[in-house]
Amino acid sequence: MNTYEFSLVLSGVDKNTPNLEDTLFEAGCDDGLICTYNDTVYIDFMREANSYKEAVLSAIKNIESSPLNAKVVSVDAGDLVGVSDIAQLSDISKKTISAYKDGKRGPGEFPNPIYRLKNTNPLWRWSDVATWLADNGKINIELAQHALVTDAFNKALTQRNSNSVVKELASELTEACAM
């Protein structure tokens, strides 16, 4: 068994929820540290499991099976990242990451940012960058695999928590693109 570190962001609870810590502990989250950012609750886990996927899935099950009515809304392990985040997650200097993205170092074809392109701080999908870094021998492939699993979890959680307007729009996009 390995130990995996990740954070889960919750909805349906806040820092004033009665017995939050005790209830989550009793639900099996004794390996997590409950934290808050304003009123948002998230849990930093260090969970032992056979795989990263198994660790995250078991933590989600523990949280959502508790009587709190809490829902996991995302796995916060660097889904959308800027240059500083990439440097921190990959343990590569910010200067080197900037050189990769600018094509001044490495083999080229660094992933394109997907958000805030008009801004001086664009955002990349961490799974795209981690895959590129792993493919080019800059990080351990396991880190890239974790990024891909995190991306998949977040897509599934987003879809699961979507309202009817989002589901209808997704259907319309599928139909429009099939033409």
Short mmCIF file of N, CA and C in Angstrom, two decimals:
data_model
loop_
_atom_site.label_atom_id
_atom_site.label_comp_id
_atom_site.label_asym_id
_atom_site.label_seq_id
_atom_site.Cartn_x
_atom_site.Cartn_y
_atom_site.Cartn_z
N MET A 1 0.84 -1.18 0.00
CA MET A 1 0.00 0.00 0.00
C MET A 1 0.89 1.24 0.00
N ASN A 2 0.42 2.26 -0.71
CA ASN A 2 1.10 3.54 -0.77
C ASN A 2 0.25 4.60 -0.08
N THR A 3 0.86 5.72 0.25
CA THR A 3 0.14 6.84 0.83
C THR A 3 0.00 7.92 -0.23
N TYR A 4 -1.23 8.40 -0.42
CA TYR A 4 -1.52 9.41 -1.44
C TYR A 4 -2.04 10.67 -0.78
N GLU A 5 -1.57 11.82 -1.28
CA GLU A 5 -1.99 13.11 -0.76
C GLU A 5 -2.89 13.80 -1.77
N PHE A 6 -4.02 14.30 -1.30
CA PHE A 6 -4.97 15.02 -2.14
C PHE A 6 -5.93 15.77 -1.23
N SER A 7 -6.68 16.69 -1.82
CA SER A 7 -7.69 17.45 -1.08
C SER A 7 -9.03 17.30 -1.77
N LEU A 8 -10.09 17.21 -0.96
CA LEU A 8 -11.45 17.16 -1.48
C LEU A 8 -12.20 18.39 -1.00
N VAL A 9 -12.88 19.06 -1.92
CA VAL A 9 -13.67 20.25 -1.61
C VAL A 9 -15.12 19.83 -1.46
N LEU A 10 -15.77 20.31 -0.38
CA LEU A 10 -17.13 19.87 -0.04
C LEU A 10 -18.16 20.97 -0.23
N SER A 11 -19.37 20.56 -0.46
CA SER A 11 -20.52 21.47 -0.40
C SER A 11 -21.51 20.86 0.59
N GLY A 12 -22.47 21.68 1.01
CA GLY A 12 -23.48 21.20 1.95
C GLY A 12 -23.08 21.32 3.40
N VAL A 13 -21.85 21.73 3.65
CA VAL A 13 -21.35 21.96 5.01
C VAL A 13 -20.52 23.24 5.01
N ASP A 14 -20.35 23.81 6.18
CA ASP A 14 -19.45 24.95 6.34
C ASP A 14 -18.74 24.83 7.68
N LYS A 15 -17.92 25.80 8.00
CA LYS A 15 -17.13 25.71 9.23
C LYS A 15 -17.98 25.70 10.50
N ASN A 16 -19.25 26.10 10.38
CA ASN A 16 -20.13 26.12 11.55
C ASN A 16 -21.05 24.90 11.63
N THR A 17 -20.88 23.93 10.75
CA THR A 17 -21.71 22.73 10.78
C THR A 17 -21.46 21.98 12.10
N PRO A 18 -22.52 21.72 12.86
CA PRO A 18 -22.34 21.03 14.15
C PRO A 18 -21.71 19.64 13.97
N ASN A 19 -20.76 19.35 14.84
CA ASN A 19 -20.09 18.04 14.88
C ASN A 19 -19.40 17.65 13.58
N LEU A 20 -18.98 18.61 12.80
CA LEU A 20 -18.35 18.35 11.51
C LEU A 20 -17.16 17.41 11.65
N GLU A 21 -16.23 17.77 12.51
CA GLU A 21 -15.00 16.98 12.67
C GLU A 21 -15.29 15.57 13.18
N ASP A 22 -16.09 15.47 14.23
CA ASP A 22 -16.39 14.16 14.82
C ASP A 22 -17.13 13.26 13.84
N THR A 23 -18.09 13.82 13.11
CA THR A 23 -18.88 13.02 12.17
C THR A 23 -18.00 12.50 11.04
N LEU A 24 -17.13 13.36 10.49
CA LEU A 24 -16.25 12.91 9.41
C LEU A 24 -15.22 11.90 9.92
N PHE A 25 -14.74 12.10 11.13
CA PHE A 25 -13.81 11.14 11.73
C PHE A 25 -14.47 9.77 11.84
N GLU A 26 -15.68 9.77 12.36
CA GLU A 26 -16.42 8.51 12.54
C GLU A 26 -16.78 7.85 11.20
N ALA A 27 -16.86 8.66 10.13
CA ALA A 27 -17.19 8.14 8.81
C ALA A 27 -15.97 7.54 8.11
N GLY A 28 -14.79 7.66 8.74
CA GLY A 28 -13.59 7.07 8.16
C GLY A 28 -12.58 8.07 7.65
N CYS A 29 -12.78 9.33 7.95
CA CYS A 29 -11.86 10.37 7.49
C CYS A 29 -10.82 10.72 8.54
N ASP A 30 -10.38 9.74 9.30
CA ASP A 30 -9.39 9.97 10.36
C ASP A 30 -8.01 10.26 9.80
N ASP A 31 -7.83 10.12 8.49
CA ASP A 31 -6.56 10.43 7.85
C ASP A 31 -6.61 11.75 7.09
N GLY A 32 -7.61 12.57 7.41
CA GLY A 32 -7.78 13.86 6.75
C GLY A 32 -7.77 15.00 7.74
N LEU A 33 -7.26 16.13 7.28
CA LEU A 33 -7.24 17.35 8.08
C LEU A 33 -8.31 18.28 7.51
N ILE A 34 -9.30 18.61 8.31
CA ILE A 34 -10.39 19.48 7.86
C ILE A 34 -9.91 20.91 7.89
N CYS A 35 -10.08 21.59 6.75
CA CYS A 35 -9.64 22.97 6.60
C CYS A 35 -10.79 23.80 6.03
N THR A 36 -10.68 25.12 6.16
CA THR A 36 -11.68 26.00 5.57
C THR A 36 -10.99 27.15 4.86
N TYR A 37 -11.65 27.61 3.82
CA TYR A 37 -11.28 28.85 3.14
C TYR A 37 -12.56 29.65 3.08
N ASN A 38 -12.62 30.73 3.85
CA ASN A 38 -13.88 31.43 4.08
C ASN A 38 -14.88 30.41 4.62
N ASP A 39 -15.99 30.16 3.95
CA ASP A 39 -16.95 29.16 4.44
C ASP A 39 -16.83 27.83 3.71
N THR A 40 -15.89 27.69 2.80
CA THR A 40 -15.72 26.45 2.06
C THR A 40 -14.89 25.47 2.88
N VAL A 41 -15.41 24.26 2.99
CA VAL A 41 -14.71 23.20 3.73
C VAL A 41 -13.99 22.31 2.72
N TYR A 42 -12.74 22.02 3.01
CA TYR A 42 -12.01 21.03 2.24
C TYR A 42 -11.21 20.17 3.20
N ILE A 43 -10.88 18.98 2.75
CA ILE A 43 -10.14 18.05 3.60
C ILE A 43 -8.86 17.64 2.90
N ASP A 44 -7.74 17.85 3.56
CA ASP A 44 -6.44 17.38 3.07
C ASP A 44 -6.23 15.96 3.57
N PHE A 45 -6.13 15.03 2.65
CA PHE A 45 -5.96 13.62 3.00
C PHE A 45 -4.53 13.14 2.79
N MET A 46 -4.14 12.21 3.60
CA MET A 46 -2.95 11.38 3.41
C MET A 46 -3.47 9.96 3.60
N ARG A 47 -3.94 9.36 2.50
CA ARG A 47 -4.68 8.10 2.58
C ARG A 47 -3.86 6.96 2.00
N GLU A 48 -3.85 5.85 2.74
CA GLU A 48 -3.20 4.62 2.27
C GLU A 48 -4.19 3.84 1.42
N ALA A 49 -3.70 3.37 0.26
CA ALA A 49 -4.54 2.58 -0.64
C ALA A 49 -3.63 1.89 -1.65
N ASN A 50 -4.22 1.02 -2.43
CA ASN A 50 -3.46 0.32 -3.48
C ASN A 50 -3.19 1.21 -4.68
N SER A 51 -4.03 2.25 -4.87
CA SER A 51 -3.84 3.17 -6.00
C SER A 51 -4.38 4.54 -5.62
N TYR A 52 -3.96 5.54 -6.37
CA TYR A 52 -4.44 6.90 -6.17
C TYR A 52 -5.96 6.94 -6.37
N LYS A 53 -6.44 6.32 -7.44
CA LYS A 53 -7.87 6.28 -7.73
C LYS A 53 -8.65 5.68 -6.56
N GLU A 54 -8.15 4.57 -6.03
CA GLU A 54 -8.82 3.90 -4.90
C GLU A 54 -8.83 4.80 -3.67
N ALA A 55 -7.73 5.52 -3.44
CA ALA A 55 -7.65 6.42 -2.28
C ALA A 55 -8.69 7.53 -2.37
N VAL A 56 -8.78 8.17 -3.53
CA VAL A 56 -9.73 9.28 -3.71
C VAL A 56 -11.16 8.76 -3.63
N LEU A 57 -11.45 7.67 -4.31
CA LEU A 57 -12.80 7.12 -4.32
C LEU A 57 -13.26 6.72 -2.91
N SER A 58 -12.37 6.10 -2.14
CA SER A 58 -12.76 5.70 -0.78
C SER A 58 -13.01 6.91 0.11
N ALA A 59 -12.24 7.98 -0.08
CA ALA A 59 -12.46 9.20 0.71
C ALA A 59 -13.80 9.84 0.36
N ILE A 60 -14.12 9.87 -0.94
CA ILE A 60 -15.42 10.42 -1.36
C ILE A 60 -16.55 9.59 -0.75
N LYS A 61 -16.42 8.28 -0.81
CA LYS A 61 -17.46 7.41 -0.23
C LYS A 61 -17.61 7.65 1.27
N ASN A 62 -16.48 7.79 1.98
CA ASN A 62 -16.55 8.05 3.42
C ASN A 62 -17.30 9.34 3.71
N ILE A 63 -16.97 10.39 2.99
CA ILE A 63 -17.60 11.70 3.23
C ILE A 63 -19.09 11.64 2.93
N GLU A 64 -19.42 11.10 1.77
CA GLU A 64 -20.81 11.15 1.32
C GLU A 64 -21.70 10.13 2.00
N SER A 65 -21.10 9.17 2.69
CA SER A 65 -21.92 8.21 3.45
C SER A 65 -22.17 8.71 4.87
N SER A 66 -21.53 9.79 5.25
CA SER A 66 -21.75 10.34 6.60
C SER A 66 -23.13 10.99 6.67
N PRO A 67 -23.67 11.16 7.87
CA PRO A 67 -25.00 11.78 8.00
C PRO A 67 -25.00 13.30 7.79
N LEU A 68 -23.89 13.87 7.35
CA LEU A 68 -23.80 15.32 7.20
C LEU A 68 -24.51 15.87 5.97
N ASN A 69 -24.81 15.04 5.00
CA ASN A 69 -25.35 15.50 3.72
C ASN A 69 -24.33 16.29 2.92
N ALA A 70 -23.05 16.06 3.17
CA ALA A 70 -21.98 16.73 2.43
C ALA A 70 -21.80 16.04 1.09
N LYS A 71 -21.45 16.83 0.09
CA LYS A 71 -21.14 16.32 -1.25
C LYS A 71 -19.73 16.79 -1.60
N VAL A 72 -18.98 15.92 -2.26
CA VAL A 72 -17.67 16.31 -2.77
C VAL A 72 -17.90 16.97 -4.12
N VAL A 73 -17.36 18.18 -4.29
CA VAL A 73 -17.55 18.91 -5.54
C VAL A 73 -16.30 18.89 -6.41
N SER A 74 -15.13 18.65 -5.80
CA SER A 74 -13.92 18.55 -6.62
C SER A 74 -12.77 17.94 -5.84
N VAL A 75 -11.84 17.39 -6.62
CA VAL A 75 -10.56 16.95 -6.08
C VAL A 75 -9.61 18.10 -6.39
N ASP A 76 -9.10 18.73 -5.35
CA ASP A 76 -8.24 19.90 -5.54
C ASP A 76 -6.79 19.45 -5.49
N ALA A 77 -6.29 19.11 -6.66
CA ALA A 77 -4.89 18.69 -6.76
C ALA A 77 -4.25 19.37 -7.95
N GLY A 78 -4.70 20.56 -8.24
CA GLY A 78 -4.14 21.27 -9.36
C GLY A 78 -4.85 21.01 -10.67
N ASP A 79 -6.14 21.24 -10.74
CA ASP A 79 -6.90 21.00 -11.96
C ASP A 79 -6.55 22.05 -13.01
N LEU A 80 -6.75 23.32 -12.69
CA LEU A 80 -6.35 24.42 -13.55
C LEU A 80 -5.17 25.11 -12.88
N VAL A 81 -4.10 25.32 -13.66
CA VAL A 81 -2.85 25.78 -13.07
C VAL A 81 -2.21 26.91 -13.87
N GLY A 82 -1.54 27.79 -13.15
CA GLY A 82 -0.70 28.80 -13.75
C GLY A 82 0.75 28.33 -13.67
N VAL A 83 1.66 29.15 -14.14
CA VAL A 83 3.08 28.79 -14.16
C VAL A 83 3.59 28.49 -12.75
N SER A 84 3.21 29.29 -11.77
CA SER A 84 3.66 29.04 -10.39
C SER A 84 3.15 27.71 -9.86
N ASP A 85 1.88 27.40 -10.15
CA ASP A 85 1.31 26.12 -9.73
C ASP A 85 2.03 24.95 -10.38
N ILE A 86 2.30 25.07 -11.67
CA ILE A 86 3.01 24.01 -12.40
C ILE A 86 4.37 23.77 -11.77
N ALA A 87 5.07 24.86 -11.46
CA ALA A 87 6.39 24.75 -10.84
C ALA A 87 6.30 24.03 -9.50
N GLN A 88 5.31 24.40 -8.70
CA GLN A 88 5.16 23.78 -7.38
C GLN A 88 4.79 22.31 -7.50
N LEU A 89 3.82 21.99 -8.34
CA LEU A 89 3.36 20.60 -8.48
C LEU A 89 4.42 19.67 -9.08
N SER A 90 5.24 20.21 -9.97
CA SER A 90 6.24 19.39 -10.66
C SER A 90 7.61 19.42 -10.00
N ASP A 91 7.80 20.35 -9.07
CA ASP A 91 9.09 20.54 -8.42
C ASP A 91 10.16 20.94 -9.45
N ILE A 92 9.74 21.75 -10.42
CA ILE A 92 10.62 22.32 -11.43
C ILE A 92 10.52 23.83 -11.26
N SER A 93 11.63 24.54 -11.44
CA SER A 93 11.62 25.98 -11.20
C SER A 93 10.65 26.70 -12.13
N LYS A 94 10.14 27.81 -11.64
CA LYS A 94 9.22 28.64 -12.41
C LYS A 94 9.90 29.14 -13.69
N LYS A 95 11.18 29.46 -13.58
CA LYS A 95 11.94 29.94 -14.73
C LYS A 95 12.02 28.85 -15.81
N THR A 96 12.24 27.62 -15.40
CA THR A 96 12.32 26.52 -16.37
C THR A 96 10.96 26.26 -17.01
N ILE A 97 9.90 26.28 -16.22
CA ILE A 97 8.55 26.09 -16.77
C ILE A 97 8.25 27.19 -17.78
N SER A 98 8.60 28.43 -17.46
CA SER A 98 8.38 29.54 -18.40
C SER A 98 9.16 29.33 -19.69
N ALA A 99 10.38 28.81 -19.58
CA ALA A 99 11.17 28.53 -20.78
C ALA A 99 10.54 27.41 -21.61
N TYR A 100 10.00 26.40 -20.96
CA TYR A 100 9.29 25.33 -21.69
C TYR A 100 8.09 25.90 -22.44
N LYS A 101 7.28 26.68 -21.74
CA LYS A 101 6.05 27.20 -22.37
C LYS A 101 6.36 28.17 -23.50
N ASP A 102 7.48 28.88 -23.41
CA ASP A 102 7.88 29.84 -24.45
C ASP A 102 8.66 29.17 -25.58
N GLY A 103 8.93 27.87 -25.45
CA GLY A 103 9.67 27.14 -26.48
C GLY A 103 11.16 27.41 -26.48
N LYS A 104 11.69 27.98 -25.41
CA LYS A 104 13.11 28.28 -25.31
C LYS A 104 13.93 27.12 -24.76
N ARG A 105 13.25 26.16 -24.15
CA ARG A 105 13.88 24.95 -23.63
C ARG A 105 12.98 23.77 -23.92
N GLY A 106 13.56 22.61 -23.90
CA GLY A 106 12.78 21.39 -24.10
C GLY A 106 12.49 21.14 -25.57
N PRO A 107 11.72 20.11 -25.83
CA PRO A 107 11.45 19.67 -27.20
C PRO A 107 10.38 20.49 -27.92
N GLY A 108 9.76 21.44 -27.25
CA GLY A 108 8.69 22.22 -27.87
C GLY A 108 7.34 21.56 -27.67
N GLU A 109 6.33 22.17 -28.30
CA GLU A 109 4.95 21.68 -28.25
C GLU A 109 4.39 21.58 -26.84
N PHE A 110 4.79 22.53 -25.99
CA PHE A 110 4.21 22.62 -24.65
C PHE A 110 2.72 22.84 -24.81
N PRO A 111 1.88 22.24 -23.96
CA PRO A 111 0.43 22.41 -24.11
C PRO A 111 0.02 23.88 -24.11
N ASN A 112 -1.03 24.17 -24.83
CA ASN A 112 -1.56 25.53 -24.87
C ASN A 112 -2.42 25.79 -23.65
N PRO A 113 -2.40 27.04 -23.15
CA PRO A 113 -3.31 27.38 -22.06
C PRO A 113 -4.74 27.33 -22.56
N ILE A 114 -5.69 27.16 -21.64
CA ILE A 114 -7.09 27.05 -22.05
C ILE A 114 -7.99 28.16 -21.49
N TYR A 115 -7.50 28.91 -20.51
CA TYR A 115 -8.28 30.00 -19.92
C TYR A 115 -7.40 31.22 -19.73
N ARG A 116 -8.05 32.36 -19.65
CA ARG A 116 -7.42 33.66 -19.39
C ARG A 116 -6.31 33.97 -20.39
N LEU A 117 -6.58 33.75 -21.65
CA LEU A 117 -5.56 33.97 -22.68
C LEU A 117 -5.26 35.45 -22.88
N LYS A 118 -6.20 36.33 -22.59
CA LYS A 118 -5.97 37.77 -22.72
C LYS A 118 -5.26 38.33 -21.50
N ASN A 119 -5.13 37.53 -20.48
CA ASN A 119 -4.54 37.92 -19.20
C ASN A 119 -3.05 37.61 -19.23
N THR A 120 -2.31 38.22 -18.33
CA THR A 120 -0.87 37.90 -18.23
C THR A 120 -0.62 36.62 -17.44
N ASN A 121 -1.68 36.04 -16.88
CA ASN A 121 -1.57 34.81 -16.10
C ASN A 121 -2.51 33.74 -16.65
N PRO A 122 -2.20 33.18 -17.82
CA PRO A 122 -3.09 32.16 -18.38
C PRO A 122 -3.09 30.89 -17.52
N LEU A 123 -4.10 30.06 -17.77
CA LEU A 123 -4.24 28.81 -17.04
C LEU A 123 -4.20 27.61 -17.99
N TRP A 124 -3.55 26.55 -17.52
CA TRP A 124 -3.45 25.30 -18.25
C TRP A 124 -4.21 24.23 -17.49
N ARG A 125 -4.58 23.18 -18.18
CA ARG A 125 -5.12 22.00 -17.53
C ARG A 125 -3.91 21.21 -17.02
N TRP A 126 -3.85 20.94 -15.72
CA TRP A 126 -2.71 20.27 -15.12
C TRP A 126 -2.46 18.91 -15.77
N SER A 127 -3.51 18.20 -16.11
CA SER A 127 -3.33 16.87 -16.71
C SER A 127 -2.60 16.97 -18.06
N ASP A 128 -2.85 18.03 -18.83
CA ASP A 128 -2.15 18.22 -20.12
C ASP A 128 -0.67 18.49 -19.89
N VAL A 129 -0.39 19.38 -18.95
CA VAL A 129 1.00 19.76 -18.66
C VAL A 129 1.76 18.59 -18.04
N ALA A 130 1.13 17.90 -17.09
CA ALA A 130 1.80 16.77 -16.43
C ALA A 130 2.11 15.67 -17.45
N THR A 131 1.20 15.43 -18.37
CA THR A 131 1.44 14.43 -19.41
C THR A 131 2.63 14.84 -20.28
N TRP A 132 2.68 16.09 -20.68
CA TRP A 132 3.81 16.60 -21.48
C TRP A 132 5.12 16.46 -20.70
N LEU A 133 5.10 16.86 -19.44
CA LEU A 133 6.32 16.77 -18.62
C LEU A 133 6.78 15.31 -18.47
N ALA A 134 5.84 14.41 -18.25
CA ALA A 134 6.19 12.98 -18.11
C ALA A 134 6.70 12.41 -19.44
N ASP A 135 6.02 12.75 -20.53
CA ASP A 135 6.43 12.27 -21.85
C ASP A 135 7.84 12.72 -22.21
N ASN A 136 8.25 13.85 -21.64
CA ASN A 136 9.57 14.40 -21.93
C ASN A 136 10.58 14.16 -20.80
N GLY A 137 10.25 13.24 -19.90
CA GLY A 137 11.18 12.83 -18.86
C GLY A 137 11.45 13.86 -17.79
N LYS A 138 10.55 14.80 -17.59
CA LYS A 138 10.77 15.87 -16.62
C LYS A 138 10.17 15.56 -15.25
N ILE A 139 9.14 14.70 -15.22
CA ILE A 139 8.53 14.28 -13.96
C ILE A 139 8.26 12.78 -14.02
N ASN A 140 8.01 12.21 -12.88
CA ASN A 140 7.66 10.80 -12.78
C ASN A 140 6.31 10.56 -13.44
N ILE A 141 6.20 9.49 -14.18
CA ILE A 141 4.95 9.17 -14.89
C ILE A 141 3.78 9.00 -13.93
N GLU A 142 4.05 8.56 -12.72
CA GLU A 142 2.98 8.38 -11.73
C GLU A 142 2.28 9.70 -11.42
N LEU A 143 3.04 10.80 -11.37
CA LEU A 143 2.45 12.11 -11.12
C LEU A 143 1.51 12.49 -12.26
N ALA A 144 1.90 12.19 -13.49
CA ALA A 144 1.02 12.47 -14.64
C ALA A 144 -0.22 11.60 -14.60
N GLN A 145 -0.07 10.36 -14.21
CA GLN A 145 -1.23 9.47 -14.09
C GLN A 145 -2.20 9.98 -13.03
N HIS A 146 -1.68 10.47 -11.92
CA HIS A 146 -2.54 11.04 -10.87
C HIS A 146 -3.28 12.27 -11.40
N ALA A 147 -2.60 13.08 -12.21
CA ALA A 147 -3.23 14.26 -12.79
C ALA A 147 -4.38 13.85 -13.71
N LEU A 148 -4.19 12.80 -14.49
CA LEU A 148 -5.25 12.31 -15.39
C LEU A 148 -6.44 11.77 -14.60
N VAL A 149 -6.17 11.04 -13.52
CA VAL A 149 -7.24 10.50 -12.67
C VAL A 149 -7.99 11.65 -11.99
N THR A 150 -7.26 12.65 -11.51
CA THR A 150 -7.88 13.81 -10.88
C THR A 150 -8.78 14.52 -11.87
N ASP A 151 -8.30 14.71 -13.08
CA ASP A 151 -9.10 15.35 -14.13
C ASP A 151 -10.39 14.56 -14.38
N ALA A 152 -10.28 13.24 -14.45
CA ALA A 152 -11.45 12.39 -14.68
C ALA A 152 -12.43 12.49 -13.51
N PHE A 153 -11.91 12.46 -12.28
CA PHE A 153 -12.79 12.63 -11.11
C PHE A 153 -13.53 13.96 -11.18
N ASN A 154 -12.80 15.03 -11.47
CA ASN A 154 -13.43 16.35 -11.49
C ASN A 154 -14.48 16.47 -12.59
N LYS A 155 -14.23 15.86 -13.73
CA LYS A 155 -15.25 15.87 -14.79
C LYS A 155 -16.48 15.09 -14.34
N ALA A 156 -16.27 13.94 -13.72
CA ALA A 156 -17.39 13.13 -13.24
C ALA A 156 -18.16 13.86 -12.14
N LEU A 157 -17.45 14.49 -11.21
CA LEU A 157 -18.12 15.23 -10.13
C LEU A 157 -18.89 16.42 -10.68
N THR A 158 -18.34 17.11 -11.67
CA THR A 158 -19.02 18.24 -12.28
C THR A 158 -20.29 17.78 -12.98
N GLN A 159 -20.18 16.70 -13.72
CA GLN A 159 -21.35 16.18 -14.42
C GLN A 159 -22.42 15.71 -13.44
N ARG A 160 -21.98 15.04 -12.41
CA ARG A 160 -22.92 14.53 -11.40
C ARG A 160 -23.67 15.66 -10.72
N ASN A 161 -22.99 16.77 -10.50
CA ASN A 161 -23.58 17.89 -9.77
C ASN A 161 -24.19 18.94 -10.70
N SER A 162 -24.25 18.67 -12.01
CA SER A 162 -24.77 19.64 -12.96
C SER A 162 -26.27 19.84 -12.79
N ASN A 163 -26.68 21.07 -13.07
CA ASN A 163 -28.11 21.34 -13.06
C ASN A 163 -28.69 21.01 -14.44
N SER A 164 -29.98 21.09 -14.58
CA SER A 164 -30.65 20.68 -15.82
C SER A 164 -30.23 21.54 -17.01
N VAL A 165 -29.93 22.82 -16.80
CA VAL A 165 -29.51 23.69 -17.89
C VAL A 165 -28.19 23.20 -18.47
N VAL A 166 -27.26 22.81 -17.63
CA VAL A 166 -25.97 22.31 -18.09
C VAL A 166 -26.16 21.00 -18.85
N LYS A 167 -26.96 20.11 -18.33
CA LYS A 167 -27.21 18.83 -19.00
C LYS A 167 -27.87 19.04 -20.35
N GLU A 168 -28.82 19.97 -20.43
CA GLU A 168 -29.49 20.28 -21.70
C GLU A 168 -28.51 20.87 -22.70
N LEU A 169 -27.66 21.78 -22.25
CA LEU A 169 -26.67 22.39 -23.14
C LEU A 169 -25.67 21.35 -23.64
N ALA A 170 -25.24 20.44 -22.78
CA ALA A 170 -24.33 19.38 -23.20
C ALA A 170 -24.97 18.52 -24.27
N SER A 171 -26.23 18.23 -24.12
CA SER A 171 -26.96 17.45 -25.12
C SER A 171 -27.03 18.20 -26.44
N GLU A 172 -27.36 19.50 -26.38
CA GLU A 172 -27.43 20.31 -27.59
C GLU A 172 -26.07 20.40 -28.29
N LEU A 173 -25.00 20.53 -27.54
CA LEU A 173 -23.65 20.57 -28.12
C LEU A 173 -23.32 19.26 -28.82
N THR A 174 -23.68 18.16 -28.19
CA THR A 174 -23.43 16.85 -28.78
C THR A 174 -24.18 16.72 -30.11
N GLU A 175 -25.43 17.15 -30.12
CA GLU A 175 -26.24 17.07 -31.34
C GLU A 175 -25.68 18.00 -32.43
N ALA A 176 -25.31 19.23 -32.05
CA ALA A 176 -24.81 20.20 -33.02
C ALA A 176 -23.49 19.76 -33.63
N CYS A 177 -22.63 19.15 -32.84
CA CYS A 177 -21.32 18.71 -33.33
C CYS A 177 -21.41 17.43 -34.13
N ALA A 178 -22.51 16.69 -34.02
CA ALA A 178 -22.68 15.43 -34.76
C ALA A 178 -23.13 15.71 -36.19
N MET A 179 -23.59 16.93 -36.46
CA MET A 179 -24.08 17.27 -37.79
C MET A 179 -22.96 17.48 -38.77
#
